[in-house]
């Protein structure tokens, strides 16, 4: 699989441009999730995000190719869910009727999709920076560390932030990260599902960048839901009038950044 992370690719003639913010408390592994989505690589040691870091990945949603011609073939099928909410697996819960399940040849209309993922800083002192990014986002992913109960208890706060600063129709998903550390679990999957249902979130997934678990599923489900909700129409945006992409962080004046161990 080829991933595109350039600041502004030469070919900007894609059908959809979706902006997704990844939020949550510090050190829950947000950057590990983003980096795995971008490059398929897990890095044991990550640098704390300063402000907002941009990641771009382009793919063809008809499953035949991504933006670069050297891409491998990726195909998916759609499973319709007739109940209001179902558990698709022990670690994926969703209310979506567009959930991508098992690999299968699927040939709808070709749709070229670009996803901008904003890895926002969870530190309180950067809150004023990240608030401005809620307003232009199409979707939000709230991350918690399932080995730290306090990060899960912060989820309602992040939902409130979205409701306060984001668009009314913003799509929200919840992920419990570091599911490879099952022996240190302090948040039950059922608790996360209950919370998601209470607040009307799209889905809950337990993820692990270290073990490549549910990372692609997370973003593909989000992309399919955004396309379905837009009925093949973008939110009135194009590649040229979007916020400029920059693969480097937004910097603030401060001392040297610290390294943090990220076990995702």
PDB file of C-alpha atoms in Angstrom, residues 15-256:
ATOM      1  CA  UNK A  15     -13.659  13.955  -5.472  1.00  0.00           C
ATOM      2  CA  UNK A  16     -13.640  14.333  -1.709  1.00  0.00           C
ATOM      3  CA  UNK A  17     -11.500  16.163   0.789  1.00  0.00           C
ATOM      4  CA  UNK A  18     -12.337  15.221   4.362  1.00  0.00           C
ATOM      5  CA  UNK A  19     -10.746  16.846   7.378  1.00  0.00           C
ATOM      6  CA  UNK A  20     -10.610  14.705  10.491  1.00  0.00           C
ATOM      7  CA  UNK A  21      -9.376  15.803  13.897  1.00  0.00           C
ATOM      8  CA  UNK A  22      -7.905  13.275  16.311  1.00  0.00           C
ATOM      9  CA  UNK A  23      -8.367  14.472  19.880  1.00  0.00           C
ATOM     10  CA  UNK A  24      -8.045  13.151  23.411  1.00  0.00           C
ATOM     11  CA  UNK A  25      -5.846  13.412  26.469  1.00  0.00           C
ATOM     12  CA  UNK A  26      -2.071  13.498  26.170  1.00  0.00           C
ATOM     13  CA  UNK A  27      -0.109  10.261  25.758  1.00  0.00           C
ATOM     14  CA  UNK A  28      -3.032   8.084  24.695  1.00  0.00           C
ATOM     15  CA  UNK A  29      -1.181   7.218  21.465  1.00  0.00           C
ATOM     16  CA  UNK A  30      -2.867   9.568  18.989  1.00  0.00           C
ATOM     17  CA  UNK A  31       0.348  10.200  17.068  1.00  0.00           C
ATOM     18  CA  UNK A  32       1.088   6.477  16.873  1.00  0.00           C
ATOM     19  CA  UNK A  33      -2.335   5.889  15.326  1.00  0.00           C
ATOM     20  CA  UNK A  34      -1.836   8.700  12.803  1.00  0.00           C
ATOM     21  CA  UNK A  35       1.651   7.554  11.830  1.00  0.00           C
ATOM     22  CA  UNK A  36       0.444   3.996  11.300  1.00  0.00           C
ATOM     23  CA  UNK A  37      -2.407   5.270   9.145  1.00  0.00           C
ATOM     24  CA  UNK A  38       0.023   7.386   7.140  1.00  0.00           C
ATOM     25  CA  UNK A  39       2.880   4.939   6.614  1.00  0.00           C
ATOM     26  CA  UNK A  40       1.955   1.616   8.184  1.00  0.00           C
ATOM     27  CA  UNK A  41       4.890   2.008  10.564  1.00  0.00           C
ATOM     28  CA  UNK A  42       4.880   1.784  14.362  1.00  0.00           C
ATOM     29  CA  UNK A  43       7.457   3.840  16.220  1.00  0.00           C
ATOM     30  CA  UNK A  44       8.148   2.919  19.834  1.00  0.00           C
ATOM     31  CA  UNK A  45       9.172   6.457  20.797  1.00  0.00           C
ATOM     32  CA  UNK A  46       7.164   9.468  19.648  1.00  0.00           C
ATOM     33  CA  UNK A  47       7.705  13.174  20.181  1.00  0.00           C
ATOM     34  CA  UNK A  48       4.891  15.084  21.842  1.00  0.00           C
ATOM     35  CA  UNK A  49       2.759  16.897  19.285  1.00  0.00           C
ATOM     36  CA  UNK A  50       3.144  20.679  19.512  1.00  0.00           C
ATOM     37  CA  UNK A  51      -0.046  22.370  18.357  1.00  0.00           C
ATOM     38  CA  UNK A  52      -1.421  20.461  15.369  1.00  0.00           C
ATOM     39  CA  UNK A  53       0.379  18.042  13.031  1.00  0.00           C
ATOM     40  CA  UNK A  54      -1.023  17.309   9.550  1.00  0.00           C
ATOM     41  CA  UNK A  55      -1.090  13.913   7.897  1.00  0.00           C
ATOM     42  CA  UNK A  56      -2.470  13.207   4.415  1.00  0.00           C
ATOM     43  CA  UNK A  57      -3.344   9.899   2.828  1.00  0.00           C
ATOM     44  CA  UNK A  58      -5.085   9.614  -0.524  1.00  0.00           C
ATOM     45  CA  UNK A  59      -6.903   6.535  -1.757  1.00  0.00           C
ATOM     46  CA  UNK A  60      -9.454   5.477  -4.327  1.00  0.00           C
ATOM     47  CA  UNK A  61     -12.574   4.406  -2.493  1.00  0.00           C
ATOM     48  CA  UNK A  62     -13.614   2.011  -5.253  1.00  0.00           C
ATOM     49  CA  UNK A  63     -10.811  -0.203  -3.945  1.00  0.00           C
ATOM     50  CA  UNK A  64      -8.755  -0.374  -7.123  1.00  0.00           C
ATOM     51  CA  UNK A  65      -5.958   2.051  -6.366  1.00  0.00           C
ATOM     52  CA  UNK A  66      -4.786   4.901  -4.235  1.00  0.00           C
ATOM     53  CA  UNK A  67      -3.475   8.145  -5.655  1.00  0.00           C
ATOM     54  CA  UNK A  68      -0.080   6.765  -6.611  1.00  0.00           C
ATOM     55  CA  UNK A  69      -0.019   4.322  -9.524  1.00  0.00           C
ATOM     56  CA  UNK A  70       2.267   1.954  -7.621  1.00  0.00           C
ATOM     57  CA  UNK A  71      -0.476   1.105  -5.126  1.00  0.00           C
ATOM     58  CA  UNK A  72      -1.604  -2.401  -4.362  1.00  0.00           C
ATOM     59  CA  UNK A  73      -5.188  -3.457  -4.991  1.00  0.00           C
ATOM     60  CA  UNK A  74      -7.454  -3.000  -1.969  1.00  0.00           C
ATOM     61  CA  UNK A  75     -11.052  -4.211  -2.132  1.00  0.00           C
ATOM     62  CA  UNK A  76     -13.870  -4.104   0.384  1.00  0.00           C
ATOM     63  CA  UNK A  77     -17.492  -5.116   0.677  1.00  0.00           C
ATOM     64  CA  UNK A  78     -20.334  -3.319   2.436  1.00  0.00           C
ATOM     65  CA  UNK A  79     -22.343  -5.075   5.118  1.00  0.00           C
ATOM     66  CA  UNK A  80     -25.741  -3.531   5.784  1.00  0.00           C
ATOM     67  CA  UNK A  81     -26.707  -3.383   9.456  1.00  0.00           C
ATOM     68  CA  UNK A  82     -30.463  -3.467   9.986  1.00  0.00           C
ATOM     69  CA  UNK A  83     -30.465  -3.083  13.760  1.00  0.00           C
ATOM     70  CA  UNK A  84     -29.978   0.326  15.329  1.00  0.00           C
ATOM     71  CA  UNK A  85     -26.602  -0.781  16.692  1.00  0.00           C
ATOM     72  CA  UNK A  86     -24.692  -4.050  16.518  1.00  0.00           C
ATOM     73  CA  UNK A  87     -21.345  -5.367  17.639  1.00  0.00           C
ATOM     74  CA  UNK A  88     -19.537  -6.347  14.470  1.00  0.00           C
ATOM     75  CA  UNK A  89     -16.740  -7.993  16.438  1.00  0.00           C
ATOM     76  CA  UNK A  90     -15.575  -8.013  20.065  1.00  0.00           C
ATOM     77  CA  UNK A  91     -13.684  -4.799  19.350  1.00  0.00           C
ATOM     78  CA  UNK A  92     -15.824  -2.919  16.834  1.00  0.00           C
ATOM     79  CA  UNK A  93     -19.264  -1.462  17.548  1.00  0.00           C
ATOM     80  CA  UNK A  94     -21.092   0.763  15.108  1.00  0.00           C
ATOM     81  CA  UNK A  95     -24.457   2.238  14.199  1.00  0.00           C
ATOM     82  CA  UNK A  96     -23.360   2.738  10.595  1.00  0.00           C
ATOM     83  CA  UNK A  97     -25.083   0.999   7.704  1.00  0.00           C
ATOM     84  CA  UNK A  98     -21.946   1.410   5.585  1.00  0.00           C
ATOM     85  CA  UNK A  99     -19.528  -0.692   7.604  1.00  0.00           C
ATOM     86  CA  UNK A 100     -16.720  -2.251   5.566  1.00  0.00           C
ATOM     87  CA  UNK A 101     -16.290  -5.849   6.601  1.00  0.00           C
ATOM     88  CA  UNK A 102     -14.617  -8.674   4.692  1.00  0.00           C
ATOM     89  CA  UNK A 103     -12.355  -8.304   1.617  1.00  0.00           C
ATOM     90  CA  UNK A 104     -14.391  -8.714  -1.556  1.00  0.00           C
ATOM     91  CA  UNK A 105     -14.428  -7.233  -5.042  1.00  0.00           C
ATOM     92  CA  UNK A 106     -16.645  -4.161  -4.963  1.00  0.00           C
ATOM     93  CA  UNK A 107     -17.151  -1.826  -7.930  1.00  0.00           C
ATOM     94  CA  UNK A 108     -19.247   1.281  -7.232  1.00  0.00           C
ATOM     95  CA  UNK A 109     -18.614   4.584  -8.980  1.00  0.00           C
ATOM     96  CA  UNK A 110     -14.920   5.488  -8.775  1.00  0.00           C
ATOM     97  CA  UNK A 111     -14.352   8.033  -6.024  1.00  0.00           C
ATOM     98  CA  UNK A 112     -10.951   9.539  -5.320  1.00  0.00           C
ATOM     99  CA  UNK A 113     -10.739  10.505  -1.690  1.00  0.00           C
ATOM    100  CA  UNK A 114      -8.232  12.513   0.296  1.00  0.00           C
ATOM    101  CA  UNK A 115      -8.271  12.472   4.091  1.00  0.00           C
ATOM    102  CA  UNK A 116      -6.490  15.107   6.128  1.00  0.00           C
ATOM    103  CA  UNK A 117      -5.932  13.883   9.675  1.00  0.00           C
ATOM    104  CA  UNK A 118      -5.060  16.537  12.241  1.00  0.00           C
ATOM    105  CA  UNK A 119      -3.181  15.160  15.214  1.00  0.00           C
ATOM    106  CA  UNK A 120      -3.998  17.752  17.867  1.00  0.00           C
ATOM    107  CA  UNK A 121      -2.074  18.327  21.058  1.00  0.00           C
ATOM    108  CA  UNK A 122      -3.899  17.117  24.152  1.00  0.00           C
ATOM    109  CA  UNK A 123      -2.075  19.431  26.549  1.00  0.00           C
ATOM    110  CA  UNK A 124      -4.238  22.081  28.163  1.00  0.00           C
ATOM    111  CA  UNK A 125      -1.856  24.913  27.218  1.00  0.00           C
ATOM    112  CA  UNK A 126      -2.480  24.241  23.510  1.00  0.00           C
ATOM    113  CA  UNK A 127      -6.281  24.156  23.810  1.00  0.00           C
ATOM    114  CA  UNK A 128      -6.702  27.598  22.251  1.00  0.00           C
ATOM    115  CA  UNK A 129      -4.820  26.459  19.143  1.00  0.00           C
ATOM    116  CA  UNK A 130      -6.815  23.302  18.593  1.00  0.00           C
ATOM    117  CA  UNK A 131     -10.212  24.969  19.133  1.00  0.00           C
ATOM    118  CA  UNK A 132      -9.900  26.835  15.829  1.00  0.00           C
ATOM    119  CA  UNK A 133      -9.569  23.543  13.983  1.00  0.00           C
ATOM    120  CA  UNK A 134     -12.891  22.152  15.189  1.00  0.00           C
ATOM    121  CA  UNK A 135     -14.788  24.611  13.027  1.00  0.00           C
ATOM    122  CA  UNK A 136     -13.511  23.341   9.677  1.00  0.00           C
ATOM    123  CA  UNK A 137     -13.459  19.623  10.494  1.00  0.00           C
ATOM    124  CA  UNK A 138     -15.886  17.136   8.994  1.00  0.00           C
ATOM    125  CA  UNK A 139     -15.274  14.439  11.591  1.00  0.00           C
ATOM    126  CA  UNK A 140     -13.604  13.810  14.921  1.00  0.00           C
ATOM    127  CA  UNK A 141     -11.967  10.748  16.436  1.00  0.00           C
ATOM    128  CA  UNK A 142     -11.737  10.785  20.226  1.00  0.00           C
ATOM    129  CA  UNK A 143      -8.981   8.568  21.602  1.00  0.00           C
ATOM    130  CA  UNK A 144      -8.527   7.190  25.093  1.00  0.00           C
ATOM    131  CA  UNK A 145      -5.963   4.826  26.585  1.00  0.00           C
ATOM    132  CA  UNK A 146      -7.753   1.690  27.734  1.00  0.00           C
ATOM    133  CA  UNK A 147      -5.019   1.128  30.340  1.00  0.00           C
ATOM    134  CA  UNK A 148      -5.748   4.531  31.956  1.00  0.00           C
ATOM    135  CA  UNK A 149      -9.304   4.979  33.195  1.00  0.00           C
ATOM    136  CA  UNK A 150      -8.871   8.737  33.608  1.00  0.00           C
ATOM    137  CA  UNK A 151      -8.440   9.202  29.846  1.00  0.00           C
ATOM    138  CA  UNK A 152     -11.760   7.428  29.257  1.00  0.00           C
ATOM    139  CA  UNK A 153     -13.462   9.580  31.866  1.00  0.00           C
ATOM    140  CA  UNK A 154     -12.289  12.626  29.874  1.00  0.00           C
ATOM    141  CA  UNK A 155     -14.241  11.558  26.775  1.00  0.00           C
ATOM    142  CA  UNK A 156     -17.418  13.510  27.718  1.00  0.00           C
ATOM    143  CA  UNK A 157     -15.247  16.627  28.006  1.00  0.00           C
ATOM    144  CA  UNK A 158     -13.961  16.132  24.455  1.00  0.00           C
ATOM    145  CA  UNK A 159     -17.498  15.543  23.206  1.00  0.00           C
ATOM    146  CA  UNK A 160     -18.495  18.838  24.828  1.00  0.00           C
ATOM    147  CA  UNK A 161     -15.591  20.567  23.057  1.00  0.00           C
ATOM    148  CA  UNK A 162     -16.830  19.208  19.730  1.00  0.00           C
ATOM    149  CA  UNK A 163     -20.391  20.329  20.434  1.00  0.00           C
ATOM    150  CA  UNK A 164     -19.146  23.780  21.423  1.00  0.00           C
ATOM    151  CA  UNK A 165     -16.691  24.456  18.596  1.00  0.00           C
ATOM    152  CA  UNK A 166     -17.509  21.973  15.824  1.00  0.00           C
ATOM    153  CA  UNK A 167     -20.167  21.760  13.139  1.00  0.00           C
ATOM    154  CA  UNK A 168     -23.594  20.445  14.073  1.00  0.00           C
ATOM    155  CA  UNK A 169     -23.309  17.440  11.763  1.00  0.00           C
ATOM    156  CA  UNK A 170     -19.763  16.453  12.742  1.00  0.00           C
ATOM    157  CA  UNK A 171     -19.247  12.672  12.649  1.00  0.00           C
ATOM    158  CA  UNK A 172     -17.704  11.342  15.873  1.00  0.00           C
ATOM    159  CA  UNK A 173     -15.995   8.015  16.528  1.00  0.00           C
ATOM    160  CA  UNK A 174     -14.388   6.707  19.719  1.00  0.00           C
ATOM    161  CA  UNK A 175     -11.245   4.579  19.898  1.00  0.00           C
ATOM    162  CA  UNK A 176      -9.748   2.750  22.858  1.00  0.00           C
ATOM    163  CA  UNK A 177      -6.055   2.637  22.049  1.00  0.00           C
ATOM    164  CA  UNK A 178      -3.311   0.231  23.217  1.00  0.00           C
ATOM    165  CA  UNK A 179      -5.548  -2.843  23.091  1.00  0.00           C
ATOM    166  CA  UNK A 180      -2.401  -4.981  22.836  1.00  0.00           C
ATOM    167  CA  UNK A 181      -1.918  -4.277  26.565  1.00  0.00           C
ATOM    168  CA  UNK A 182      -4.978  -6.340  27.450  1.00  0.00           C
ATOM    169  CA  UNK A 183      -3.544  -7.461  30.783  1.00  0.00           C
ATOM    170  CA  UNK A 184      -3.426  -3.800  31.914  1.00  0.00           C
ATOM    171  CA  UNK A 185      -6.954  -2.958  30.776  1.00  0.00           C
ATOM    172  CA  UNK A 186      -8.923  -0.554  32.974  1.00  0.00           C
ATOM    173  CA  UNK A 187     -11.764   0.222  30.554  1.00  0.00           C
ATOM    174  CA  UNK A 188     -14.204  -2.447  29.427  1.00  0.00           C
ATOM    175  CA  UNK A 189     -15.280  -2.407  25.805  1.00  0.00           C
ATOM    176  CA  UNK A 190     -18.887  -2.574  26.969  1.00  0.00           C
ATOM    177  CA  UNK A 191     -18.404   0.655  28.935  1.00  0.00           C
ATOM    178  CA  UNK A 192     -17.178   2.397  25.798  1.00  0.00           C
ATOM    179  CA  UNK A 193     -20.163   1.120  23.801  1.00  0.00           C
ATOM    180  CA  UNK A 194     -22.562   2.380  26.467  1.00  0.00           C
ATOM    181  CA  UNK A 195     -20.957   5.812  26.411  1.00  0.00           C
ATOM    182  CA  UNK A 196     -20.983   5.949  22.605  1.00  0.00           C
ATOM    183  CA  UNK A 197     -24.653   5.023  22.477  1.00  0.00           C
ATOM    184  CA  UNK A 198     -25.478   7.653  25.115  1.00  0.00           C
ATOM    185  CA  UNK A 199     -23.858  10.433  23.097  1.00  0.00           C
ATOM    186  CA  UNK A 200     -24.883   9.175  19.656  1.00  0.00           C
ATOM    187  CA  UNK A 201     -21.396   8.414  18.376  1.00  0.00           C
ATOM    188  CA  UNK A 202     -20.930   6.557  15.106  1.00  0.00           C
ATOM    189  CA  UNK A 203     -18.724   3.733  16.338  1.00  0.00           C
ATOM    190  CA  UNK A 204     -16.288   2.415  18.928  1.00  0.00           C
ATOM    191  CA  UNK A 205     -13.116   0.556  18.002  1.00  0.00           C
ATOM    192  CA  UNK A 206     -10.263  -0.755  20.096  1.00  0.00           C
ATOM    193  CA  UNK A 207      -7.008  -0.092  18.282  1.00  0.00           C
ATOM    194  CA  UNK A 208      -3.331  -0.952  18.433  1.00  0.00           C
ATOM    195  CA  UNK A 209      -0.763   0.690  16.186  1.00  0.00           C
ATOM    196  CA  UNK A 210       1.831  -1.700  17.560  1.00  0.00           C
ATOM    197  CA  UNK A 211      -0.112  -4.751  16.355  1.00  0.00           C
ATOM    198  CA  UNK A 212      -1.785  -3.021  13.364  1.00  0.00           C
ATOM    199  CA  UNK A 213      -5.234  -3.608  14.800  1.00  0.00           C
ATOM    200  CA  UNK A 214      -8.268  -1.707  13.509  1.00  0.00           C
ATOM    201  CA  UNK A 215      -6.272   1.290  12.248  1.00  0.00           C
ATOM    202  CA  UNK A 216      -7.277   1.071   8.591  1.00  0.00           C
ATOM    203  CA  UNK A 217     -10.753  -0.101   9.607  1.00  0.00           C
ATOM    204  CA  UNK A 218     -11.140   3.078  11.626  1.00  0.00           C
ATOM    205  CA  UNK A 219     -10.404   5.467   8.775  1.00  0.00           C
ATOM    206  CA  UNK A 220     -12.163   3.467   6.057  1.00  0.00           C
ATOM    207  CA  UNK A 221     -15.351   3.311   8.122  1.00  0.00           C
ATOM    208  CA  UNK A 222     -15.111   7.037   8.701  1.00  0.00           C
ATOM    209  CA  UNK A 223     -14.562   7.747   4.998  1.00  0.00           C
ATOM    210  CA  UNK A 224     -17.524   5.612   3.935  1.00  0.00           C
ATOM    211  CA  UNK A 225     -19.800   7.268   6.458  1.00  0.00           C
ATOM    212  CA  UNK A 226     -18.759  10.764   5.371  1.00  0.00           C
ATOM    213  CA  UNK A 227     -19.332   9.939   1.717  1.00  0.00           C
ATOM    214  CA  UNK A 228     -22.725   8.397   2.482  1.00  0.00           C
ATOM    215  CA  UNK A 229     -23.831  11.402   4.523  1.00  0.00           C
ATOM    216  CA  UNK A 230     -22.777  13.761   1.772  1.00  0.00           C
ATOM    217  CA  UNK A 231     -24.651  11.858  -0.941  1.00  0.00           C
ATOM    218  CA  UNK A 232     -21.709  12.139  -3.318  1.00  0.00           C
ATOM    219  CA  UNK A 233     -21.244  15.849  -2.625  1.00  0.00           C
ATOM    220  CA  UNK A 234     -18.346  17.446  -0.834  1.00  0.00           C
ATOM    221  CA  UNK A 235     -18.921  20.052   1.868  1.00  0.00           C
ATOM    222  CA  UNK A 236     -18.577  22.812  -0.724  1.00  0.00           C
ATOM    223  CA  UNK A 237     -14.789  22.577  -0.623  1.00  0.00           C
ATOM    224  CA  UNK A 238     -12.086  21.752  -3.119  1.00  0.00           C
ATOM    225  CA  UNK A 239      -8.428  20.955  -2.860  1.00  0.00           C
ATOM    226  CA  UNK A 240      -7.515  24.494  -3.810  1.00  0.00           C
ATOM    227  CA  UNK A 241      -9.588  26.397  -1.248  1.00  0.00           C
ATOM    228  CA  UNK A 242      -8.893  24.114   1.692  1.00  0.00           C
ATOM    229  CA  UNK A 243      -6.559  24.917   4.513  1.00  0.00           C
ATOM    230  CA  UNK A 244      -2.966  24.473   3.337  1.00  0.00           C
ATOM    231  CA  UNK A 245      -1.367  21.174   4.215  1.00  0.00           C
ATOM    232  CA  UNK A 246       1.867  21.017   6.118  1.00  0.00           C
ATOM    233  CA  UNK A 247       3.425  17.798   7.337  1.00  0.00           C
ATOM    234  CA  UNK A 248       5.308  19.633  10.074  1.00  0.00           C
ATOM    235  CA  UNK A 249       3.785  20.661  13.423  1.00  0.00           C
ATOM    236  CA  UNK A 250       2.435  24.086  14.241  1.00  0.00           C
ATOM    237  CA  UNK A 251       5.084  25.393  16.626  1.00  0.00           C
ATOM    238  CA  UNK A 252       4.792  27.510  19.727  1.00  0.00           C
ATOM    239  CA  UNK A 253       7.520  29.276  21.665  1.00  0.00           C
ATOM    240  CA  UNK A 254       8.579  26.969  24.456  1.00  0.00           C
ATOM    241  CA  UNK A 255      11.473  24.928  25.711  1.00  0.00           C
ATOM    242  CA  UNK A 256      12.741  21.741  24.074  1.00  0.00           C
TER     243      UNK A 256
END
